[in-house]
CSV table of C-alpha atoms and ligand atoms in Angstrom, one decimal:
chain,number,residue,atom,x,y,z
A,1,MET,CA,39.4,113.0,24.7
A,2,TYR,CA,37.6,110.6,25.2
A,3,ARG,CA,35.4,107.9,23.9
A,4,ARG,CA,31.1,107.9,24.8
A,5,PRO,CA,29.3,105.2,24.8
A,6,ASP,CA,27.9,105.5,21.1
A,7,GLY,CA,31.5,104.9,20.0
A,8,ILE,CA,32.1,108.8,18.7
A,9,VAL,CA,34.9,110.3,20.2
A,10,ASP,CA,33.9,113.9,22.2
A,11,PHE,CA,35.8,116.2,24.4
A,12,ASP,CA,35.6,118.0,27.3
A,13,LYS,CA,37.3,121.4,27.0
A,14,GLU,CA,37.5,122.3,31.0
A,15,ILE,CA,40.0,120.0,31.5
A,16,CYS,CA,41.7,119.6,28.6
A,17,ILE,CA,45.6,120.8,29.7
A,18,GLY,CA,46.3,121.6,26.1
A,19,CYS,CA,49.3,119.3,25.7
A,20,LYS,CA,48.8,119.6,21.7
A,21,ALA,CA,49.1,115.0,22.4
A,22,CYS,CA,46.0,114.2,20.9
A,23,ILE,CA,47.2,116.8,18.1
A,24,ALA,CA,50.0,115.2,17.4
A,25,ALA,CA,48.4,111.2,17.4
A,26,CYS,CA,45.1,112.1,14.8
A,27,PRO,CA,46.3,110.7,11.3
A,28,TYR,CA,44.2,113.2,9.6
A,29,ASP,CA,44.7,116.0,11.2
A,30,ALA,CA,41.4,116.9,12.1
A,31,ILE,CA,42.1,118.3,16.1
A,32,PHE,CA,43.4,121.5,16.5
A,33,ILE,CA,43.7,124.3,19.7
A,34,ASN,CA,40.6,126.7,20.0
A,35,PRO,CA,42.6,130.1,19.8
A,36,GLU,CA,40.0,131.9,22.2
A,37,ASP,CA,40.0,129.2,24.9
A,38,HIS,CA,43.2,127.5,24.5
A,39,SER,CA,41.5,123.8,24.2
A,40,ALA,CA,41.6,121.2,21.9
A,41,GLU,CA,39.0,120.6,19.5
A,42,LYS,CA,37.4,118.9,16.1
A,43,CYS,CA,34.5,117.1,15.0
A,44,ASN,CA,32.2,115.7,17.6
A,45,PHE,CA,29.1,114.4,15.6
A,46,CYS,CA,27.1,117.7,16.9
A,47,THR,CA,26.5,115.3,19.8
A,48,HIS,CA,24.9,118.0,21.1
A,49,ARG,CA,22.0,117.7,18.8
A,50,LEU,CA,22.2,114.2,18.3
A,51,GLU,CA,21.3,113.7,21.8
A,52,VAL,CA,17.6,115.7,21.1
A,53,GLY,CA,17.4,113.8,18.5
A,54,LEU,CA,18.3,116.1,15.5
A,55,GLU,CA,21.2,115.4,13.0
A,56,PRO,CA,24.7,116.8,12.6
A,57,ALA,CA,24.7,121.1,11.3
A,58,CYS,CA,26.4,119.7,8.0
A,59,VAL,CA,23.9,117.2,7.5
A,60,VAL,CA,21.5,119.7,7.2
A,61,VAL,CA,22.7,122.4,5.8
A,62,CYS,CA,24.2,120.7,3.0
A,63,PRO,CA,21.7,121.1,-0.1
A,64,THR,CA,23.1,117.8,-2.4
A,65,GLU,CA,23.1,115.5,0.5
A,66,ALA,CA,26.8,115.1,-0.2
A,67,ILE,CA,26.7,114.0,3.9
A,68,LEU,CA,24.9,111.6,5.3
A,69,ILE,CA,25.4,110.0,8.9
A,70,GLY,CA,24.1,106.6,10.0
A,71,ASP,CA,24.0,103.2,12.3
A,72,LEU,CA,26.6,101.3,10.9
A,73,HIS,CA,25.0,98.2,12.7
A,74,ASP,CA,21.6,98.8,11.4
A,75,PRO,CA,21.5,97.0,7.9
A,76,GLN,CA,18.8,99.4,7.1
A,77,SER,CA,20.2,102.5,7.3
A,78,ARG,CA,21.4,104.8,4.2
A,79,VAL,CA,25.3,104.3,5.3
A,80,SER,CA,24.4,100.9,5.8
A,81,GLN,CA,23.8,100.0,2.8
A,82,TYR,CA,26.2,102.4,1.1
A,83,VAL,CA,28.7,100.9,3.0
A,84,ASN,CA,28.1,96.9,2.7
A,85,ARG,CA,27.1,97.8,-1.7
A,86,ASP,CA,29.1,100.6,-3.1
A,87,VAL,CA,33.3,100.8,-3.2
A,88,VAL,CA,34.3,103.5,-0.4
A,89,ALA,CA,37.6,104.7,0.7
A,90,VAL,CA,38.9,104.8,4.4
A,91,ARG,CA,41.8,107.7,4.8
A,92,ARG,CA,44.8,106.0,6.3
A,93,PRO,CA,43.8,102.3,7.1
A,94,GLU,CA,46.9,101.5,7.9
A,95,LYS,CA,46.7,103.5,11.2
A,96,GLU,CA,44.5,100.9,12.7
A,97,THR,CA,42.2,103.4,14.0
A,98,LEU,CA,39.1,101.6,11.7
A,99,PRO,CA,37.8,104.9,10.4
A,100,LYS,CA,34.0,105.2,10.3
A,101,LEU,CA,33.9,108.5,7.9
A,102,PHE,CA,33.9,106.6,4.3
A,103,TYR,CA,34.2,108.8,1.1
A,104,LYS,CA,32.5,107.2,-1.9
A,105,GLY,CA,33.6,108.0,-5.6
A,106,ALA,CA,36.4,110.3,-4.3
A,107,HIS,CA,39.2,109.9,-6.2
A,108,GLN,CA,42.9,109.0,-4.3
A,109,ALA,CA,44.1,112.9,-5.1
A,110,THR,CA,41.8,114.0,-3.0
A,111,LEU,CA,41.8,111.6,0.1
A,112,ASP,CA,45.6,111.4,0.3
A,113,PRO,CA,47.5,114.8,1.0
A,114,LEU,CA,50.6,112.9,-1.0
A,115,ALA,CA,49.1,112.2,-4.1
A,116,ALA,CA,49.1,115.9,-5.1
A,117,GLN,CA,52.3,117.4,-5.7
A,118,ARG,CA,52.6,120.9,-3.5
A,119,PRO,CA,53.3,123.8,-6.0
A,120,GLU,CA,57.5,125.3,-5.4
A,121,GLY,CA,57.9,127.6,-3.3
A,122,GLY,CA,54.5,127.0,-1.4
A,123,ILE,CA,52.9,129.3,-3.5
A,124,PHE,CA,49.0,128.2,-3.5
A,125,LEU,CA,47.7,128.9,-7.0
A,126,TRP,CA,44.9,127.3,-8.9
A,127,SER,CA,47.0,125.1,-11.4
A,128,GLU,CA,46.3,124.2,-15.4
A,129,GLN,CA,47.1,120.5,-15.8
A,130,GLY,CA,48.4,119.2,-19.7
A,131,THR,CA,51.2,122.3,-20.3
A,132,GLY,CA,54.4,123.2,-18.8
A,133,VAL,CA,56.7,120.9,-16.8
A,134,VAL,CA,55.8,120.2,-12.9
A,135,SER,CA,58.8,119.7,-10.6
A,136,GLY,CA,61.4,119.1,-13.7
A,137,HIS,CA,58.5,116.6,-15.4
A,138,PRO,CA,56.3,117.0,-18.2
A,139,ALA,CA,52.6,117.9,-17.0
A,140,GLN,CA,50.0,115.1,-18.4
A,141,ALA,CA,46.5,115.7,-18.9
A,142,ASN,CA,44.1,114.1,-16.2
A,143,ASN,CA,47.0,112.5,-14.8
A,144,VAL,CA,47.2,111.9,-10.9
A,145,ALA,CA,50.7,112.2,-11.3
A,146,ALA,CA,50.3,115.6,-12.2
A,147,ALA,CA,47.8,116.7,-9.8
A,148,MET,CA,49.4,119.9,-8.3
A,149,LEU,CA,47.8,121.0,-4.9
A,150,SER,CA,46.0,124.4,-5.3
A,151,TYR,CA,44.7,125.7,-1.5
A,152,ASP,CA,45.7,125.3,2.0
A,153,VAL,CA,45.1,126.5,5.4
A,154,PRO,CA,48.5,126.8,8.1
A,155,HIS,CA,48.8,123.6,9.6
A,156,SER,CA,50.6,125.1,12.4
A,157,ALA,CA,52.5,122.0,14.2
A,158,PRO,CA,51.6,120.9,18.0
A,159,TRP,CA,55.2,120.6,19.2
A,160,GLY,CA,57.9,123.2,18.5
A,161,LEU,CA,61.2,123.8,20.2
A,162,PRO,CA,60.2,124.0,23.5
A,163,VAL,CA,59.3,120.4,22.9
A,164,SER,CA,63.3,119.6,21.9
A,165,LEU,CA,64.7,121.9,24.0
A,166,TYR,CA,63.1,119.8,26.9
A,167,VAL,CA,64.3,116.3,25.4
A,168,TRP,CA,67.4,117.9,25.6
A,169,THR,CA,67.5,119.3,29.8
A,170,LYS,CA,66.1,115.9,30.1
A,171,SER,CA,68.7,114.6,28.5
A,172,ILE,CA,71.1,116.9,30.5
A,173,ALA,CA,69.7,115.9,34.1
A,174,ALA,CA,69.2,111.5,33.4
A,175,GLY,CA,72.0,111.1,31.9
A,176,ALA,CA,74.3,113.0,34.7
A,177,TYR,CA,72.7,111.0,37.3
A,178,LEU,CA,72.8,107.6,35.1
A,179,VAL,CA,76.9,108.7,33.9
A,180,ALA,CA,77.2,109.7,37.7
A,181,SER,CA,75.9,106.1,39.4
A,182,THR,CA,77.7,103.7,36.5
A,183,LEU,CA,80.9,105.6,38.0
A,184,VAL,CA,79.9,105.0,41.4
A,185,LEU,CA,79.5,101.5,40.7
A,186,LEU,CA,82.6,100.9,39.6
A,187,GLY,CA,84.6,101.9,41.6
A,188,LEU,CA,85.5,105.0,39.8
A,189,THR,CA,84.7,108.0,41.8
A,190,ASP,CA,84.3,108.3,45.8
A,191,VAL,CA,81.2,108.7,47.3
A,192,ALA,CA,82.8,111.5,49.7
A,193,GLY,CA,84.0,113.5,46.5
A,194,VAL,CA,82.3,116.7,45.5
A,195,LEU,CA,81.0,114.7,42.1
A,196,TRP,CA,78.8,112.4,43.6
A,197,ARG,CA,77.8,114.5,46.9
A,198,TRP,CA,76.9,118.1,44.8
A,199,LYS,CA,78.1,118.5,41.7
A,200,THR,CA,75.6,115.3,40.4
A,201,PRO,CA,72.6,115.7,42.0
A,202,LEU,CA,73.1,119.8,41.3
A,203,ILE,CA,73.2,119.6,37.5
A,204,SER,CA,69.9,117.2,37.5
A,205,ALA,CA,68.0,119.2,40.1
A,206,VAL,CA,68.5,122.8,37.1
A,207,PHE,CA,68.7,120.4,34.5
A,208,LEU,CA,65.0,119.0,36.1
A,209,ALA,CA,63.7,122.2,36.6
A,210,LEU,CA,64.2,123.7,33.6
A,211,THR,CA,62.9,120.1,32.0
A,212,PHE,CA,59.8,121.1,34.4
A,213,ALA,CA,59.4,124.5,33.0
A,214,LEU,CA,59.0,124.1,29.4
A,215,LEU,CA,57.1,121.5,29.8
A,216,ILE,CA,54.2,123.3,31.6
A,217,GLY,CA,55.3,125.9,29.9
A,218,ASP,CA,54.5,124.7,26.3
A,219,LEU,CA,51.0,123.6,28.1
A,220,GLU,CA,48.2,126.2,26.8
A,221,HIS,CA,46.3,125.5,30.3
A,222,PRO,CA,49.5,125.8,32.5
A,223,ALA,CA,47.7,126.1,35.7
A,224,ARG,CA,45.7,122.7,34.8
A,225,PHE,CA,49.0,121.0,34.9
A,226,TYR,CA,48.8,119.3,37.7
A,227,MET,CA,45.5,116.9,36.5
A,228,ILE,CA,47.8,114.8,34.9
A,229,LEU,CA,48.2,113.0,38.5
A,230,THR,CA,45.2,114.0,40.4
A,231,ARG,CA,43.5,112.9,36.7
A,232,PRO,CA,45.7,110.7,35.6
A,233,GLN,CA,45.0,108.0,31.7
A,234,TRP,CA,47.6,105.6,32.9
A,235,ARG,CA,47.6,104.8,28.7
A,236,SER,CA,49.1,108.1,28.0
A,237,TRP,CA,52.5,108.9,28.0
A,238,LEU,CA,52.3,112.4,29.3
A,239,VAL,CA,50.8,111.0,32.8
A,240,ARG,CA,53.7,107.7,32.5
A,241,GLY,CA,56.5,110.7,31.8
A,242,GLY,CA,55.1,113.0,34.8
A,243,VAL,CA,55.4,110.2,37.2
A,244,ILE,CA,58.6,109.0,36.3
A,245,LEU,CA,59.9,112.3,36.2
A,246,GLY,CA,58.3,113.1,39.9
A,247,ALA,CA,60.3,109.9,40.8
A,248,PHE,CA,63.7,110.9,39.3
A,249,SER,CA,62.7,114.5,40.9
A,250,ALA,CA,62.8,113.1,44.7
A,251,LEU,CA,65.4,110.6,44.0
A,252,VAL,CA,67.7,113.8,43.3
A,253,ALA,CA,66.4,115.8,46.1
A,254,VAL,CA,66.5,113.3,48.6
A,255,HIS,CA,70.5,113.0,47.3
A,256,ILE,CA,71.2,117.0,48.0
A,257,PHE,CA,70.6,115.8,51.5
A,258,TRP,CA,71.5,112.6,51.8
A,259,ALA,CA,74.5,111.0,49.0
A,260,PRO,CA,74.6,106.5,50.1
A,261,ALA,CA,76.6,105.0,47.3
A,262,ALA,CA,72.9,103.3,47.7
A,263,LEU,CA,71.1,106.1,45.3
A,264,ALA,CA,73.7,105.0,42.3
A,265,PHE,CA,71.3,101.6,42.2
A,266,ILE,CA,68.0,102.6,42.1
A,267,GLY,CA,69.7,106.2,40.1
A,268,ILE,CA,70.3,104.2,37.1
A,269,PRO,CA,67.2,102.2,36.4
A,270,LEU,CA,65.4,106.2,37.2
A,271,ALA,CA,67.5,107.8,35.3
A,272,ILE,CA,67.3,105.0,32.1
A,273,ALA,CA,63.8,106.0,32.3
A,274,THR,CA,63.5,109.4,32.8
A,275,GLY,CA,65.8,109.8,29.4
A,276,THR,CA,63.8,107.5,27.3
A,277,TYR,CA,60.0,107.2,28.3
A,278,THR,CA,59.8,110.0,25.8
A,279,ALA,CA,60.5,107.7,23.2
A,280,PHE,CA,57.2,106.2,23.8
A,281,LEU,CA,55.5,109.7,24.0
A,282,PHE,CA,56.8,110.3,21.0
A,283,ALA,CA,56.1,106.8,19.4
A,284,GLN,CA,52.3,107.2,21.0
A,285,ALA,CA,52.2,110.1,18.1
A,286,LYS,CA,50.7,108.5,16.0
A,287,ALA,CA,50.4,110.7,12.6
A,288,ARG,CA,53.8,110.9,12.9
A,289,ASP,CA,55.5,108.3,11.4
A,290,LEU,CA,59.2,108.6,11.9
A,291,TRP,CA,59.1,109.1,15.7
A,292,GLN,CA,57.5,105.1,14.8
A,293,SER,CA,61.2,104.3,14.1
A,294,PRO,CA,62.8,101.1,16.5
A,295,LEU,CA,65.4,103.0,16.8
A,296,LEU,CA,64.2,105.7,18.6
A,297,LEU,CA,64.8,104.4,22.3
A,298,PRO,CA,68.3,103.5,21.6
A,299,GLN,CA,68.9,106.8,20.4
A,300,HIS,CA,67.3,108.1,23.3
A,301,LEU,CA,69.2,106.6,25.4
A,302,LEU,CA,72.3,107.0,23.7
A,303,ALA,CA,71.8,110.8,23.2
A,304,CYS,CA,71.1,110.1,27.5
A,305,VAL,CA,74.8,109.2,28.2
A,306,VAL,CA,76.3,111.4,25.7
A,307,ALA,CA,74.9,114.8,27.7
A,308,GLY,CA,75.2,112.8,31.1
A,309,SER,CA,79.0,112.5,30.0
A,310,ALA,CA,79.4,115.7,28.5
A,311,ALA,CA,77.8,118.1,31.1
A,312,LEU,CA,79.7,116.1,34.4
A,313,LEU,CA,82.9,116.6,31.9
A,314,ILE,CA,82.4,120.4,32.0
A,315,VAL,CA,82.2,120.1,35.5
A,316,GLY,CA,85.7,118.8,35.4
A,317,ARG,CA,85.8,115.1,35.0
A,318,LEU,CA,87.7,115.1,32.1
A,319,ASP,CA,88.5,110.9,31.9
A,320,LEU,CA,85.3,111.0,30.6
A,321,ALA,CA,85.7,113.1,27.1
A,322,MET,CA,86.6,109.3,25.2
A,323,PRO,CA,83.5,108.1,27.0
A,324,MET,CA,81.6,110.8,25.4
A,325,ALA,CA,83.1,110.7,22.4
A,326,ILE,CA,82.5,107.2,21.4
A,327,ALA,CA,79.1,107.1,23.1
A,328,THR,CA,78.3,110.4,20.1
A,329,ALA,CA,80.2,108.4,17.8
A,330,THR,CA,77.6,105.7,18.1
A,331,HIS,CA,74.9,108.1,18.6
A,332,LEU,CA,75.8,109.5,15.2
A,333,MET,CA,75.7,105.7,14.0
A,334,LEU,CA,72.1,105.2,14.7
A,335,ILE,CA,71.0,108.8,13.0
A,336,ALA,CA,72.6,107.5,10.3
A,337,ALA,CA,71.0,103.8,9.9
A,338,GLU,CA,67.6,105.7,10.6
A,339,VAL,CA,68.4,107.7,7.7
A,340,VAL,CA,70.1,105.5,5.1
A,341,THR,CA,68.1,102.8,5.4
A,342,PRO,CA,64.8,101.9,3.5
A,343,HIS,CA,61.7,103.9,4.8
A,344,PRO,CA,58.5,101.5,5.6
A,345,THR,CA,56.1,104.1,4.6
A,346,ALA,CA,55.9,107.3,2.3
A,347,HIS,CA,55.6,109.2,5.4
A,348,ALA,CA,58.8,108.5,7.4
A,349,ARG,CA,60.7,108.6,4.0
A,350,LEU,CA,59.5,112.6,3.6
A,351,ALA,CA,59.8,113.1,6.6
A,352,VAL,CA,63.3,111.7,6.6
A,353,ARG,CA,63.7,114.3,3.7
A,354,GLU,CA,62.6,117.2,5.5
A,355,MET,CA,65.4,116.2,7.6
A,356,VAL,CA,68.2,116.0,5.6
A,357,ARG,CA,67.3,118.3,2.7
A,358,GLY,CA,63.8,120.6,3.5
A,359,LYS,CA,63.3,123.0,5.9
A,360,TYR,CA,65.1,121.5,9.1
A,361,ARG,CA,68.4,120.6,6.7
A,362,PHE,CA,70.7,123.4,8.4
A,363,ALA,CA,69.7,122.2,12.3
A,364,PHE,CA,69.8,118.5,11.2
A,365,ALA,CA,73.9,120.0,9.1
A,366,ALA,CA,74.4,121.9,12.4
A,367,GLY,CA,73.9,118.9,14.4
A,368,TRP,CA,76.4,116.8,13.2
A,369,MET,CA,78.9,119.2,12.5
A,370,LEU,CA,78.7,120.1,15.6
A,371,GLN,CA,79.1,116.3,16.8
A,372,LEU,CA,82.0,115.3,14.9
A,373,LEU,CA,83.5,118.6,15.7
A,374,GLY,CA,82.9,117.3,19.7
A,375,ILE,CA,84.9,114.1,18.7
A,376,GLY,CA,87.8,115.7,16.4
A,377,PHE,CA,88.3,118.0,19.3
A,378,VAL,CA,87.9,115.4,21.9
A,379,GLN,CA,91.6,116.1,23.8
A,380,PHE,CA,90.1,119.7,24.3
A,381,GLY,CA,87.6,118.4,26.8
A,382,THR,CA,85.5,121.4,27.5
A,383,VAL,CA,85.1,122.2,24.2
A,384,ALA,CA,84.4,118.7,23.0
A,385,ALA,CA,81.7,119.0,25.2
A,386,ILE,CA,80.6,122.4,24.7
A,387,PHE,CA,80.1,121.4,21.2
A,388,ILE,CA,78.5,118.3,21.6
A,389,LEU,CA,76.2,119.1,24.1
A,390,MET,CA,75.1,121.9,20.9
A,391,GLY,CA,74.7,119.7,18.1
A,392,LEU,CA,73.0,117.4,20.2
A,393,LEU,CA,69.9,119.9,20.4
A,394,ALA,CA,70.1,120.8,16.9
A,395,TYR,CA,69.6,117.1,16.4
A,396,GLU,CA,66.9,117.1,18.5
A,397,HIS,CA,65.2,120.0,16.9
A,398,ALA,CA,65.5,118.8,13.1
A,399,HIS,CA,64.2,115.6,14.3
A,400,VAL,CA,61.3,116.7,16.5
A,401,GLY,CA,60.5,119.0,14.4
A,402,ALA,CA,60.9,117.3,10.8
A,403,ALA,CA,58.7,114.6,12.1
A,404,GLN,CA,55.9,117.6,11.8
A,405,GLN,CA,56.2,119.0,8.8
A,406,VAL,CA,54.6,115.3,6.1
A,407,PRO,CA,51.3,116.9,5.2
A,408,LEU,CA,48.2,114.8,6.7
A,409,ALA,CA,45.2,116.3,5.7
B,1,LIG,S1,44.7,117.5,27.0
B,1,LIG,FE1,46.2,117.0,25.5
B,1,LIG,S2,45.2,115.5,24.2
B,1,LIG,FE2,43.5,115.9,26.1
B,1,LIG,S3,42.3,116.8,24.5
B,1,LIG,FE3,44.0,118.3,25.4
B,1,LIG,S4,45.2,119.2,24.4
B,1,LIG,FE4,44.4,117.1,23.5
B,2,LIG,S1,28.8,120.1,11.8
B,2,LIG,FE1,28.7,118.3,10.7
B,2,LIG,S2,31.9,118.5,10.8
B,2,LIG,FE2,30.9,120.1,12.4
B,2,LIG,S3,30.7,119.6,15.1
B,2,LIG,FE3,28.9,118.5,13.5
B,2,LIG,S4,29.1,116.8,12.5
B,2,LIG,FE4,31.1,117.7,12.4
């Protein structure tokens, strides 16, 4: 996706890797993956027609001139006159996209997908206002609160289970190295011992390999993955994350052949960056308010400590049971804070509701139950660690999925 000199956002299907980050970022649900060529597409203002002096196809074909295009910088253009003199509305100005698509005379219920109620059970039928009861409240004629969505198209979430899994495997890879490096620097483990020499780099290597496999496998064009490095767009956290993952992988590779204590000094910042860059990647998905939370970064860092302690405990470092339980309890407190504190937007509130009481309630409840069981059975060591790791995965799945449940269009 790129912005042309004339301001139009256009796309190049030949170099799209199909990461779906643009879909997660668009607050208007205007981007989709073409199922035939697996590249991202959107309205591009019919640039091929504009370039030869024609108007967009939708403008030409509309029999009532319901769509107008023009130059907003030209005060004489018809769109400028409408925008400057009439009451017009834009969608989601709070996202600071400075939208240039203006609606004249549109009712809020048609612009905001949250303004109309969604029918129970997701069954869309034409509905009559003024009679009956809608979601427990008496419906009133001509009342926007009684507006009922009557037709919708499927909106599949761009990021699904592979993304939740990738966050989880990455937490284990980075967390194991982070915790082991901390033990080395505190003098709590022998550098020549099997934990630092073999177990730590092997856990990180295996889970990094899984992370890469999930990341690349989730792309619509996996064979184009290398383009992240050959033509990077440095503002993208996918690119920054790719570089961080590459640097961390190089460190782990060195560790397998040569493991001085000094690696711990480089390992701690690299493992933290590996474990937490996803918080910035999610925050870049502007469309999803749940991921704009300032708690996301500490949550990812704590998830790393939890996952790393659990992984090292499973391979024999039993004295990590109590630190793991404390980190898990703190992580759960952060999650609780996210759920119970007031949410700045309706989108964030609805996403939390989807997570706690909606589609992802079972994954969310499983996440809590398993982590609490892990804390409760901390004296059983490995069993507790397995509970906690499973609980962490269930929570990640609920968090990733619920944020994408709020309708954008
Ligand atoms: S590479 Fe990713 S962000 Fe860029 S257009 Fe394709 S799907 Fe969208
Ligand atoms: S016809 Fe209209 S909506 Fe479709 S791409 Fe062209 S300008 Fe966009």
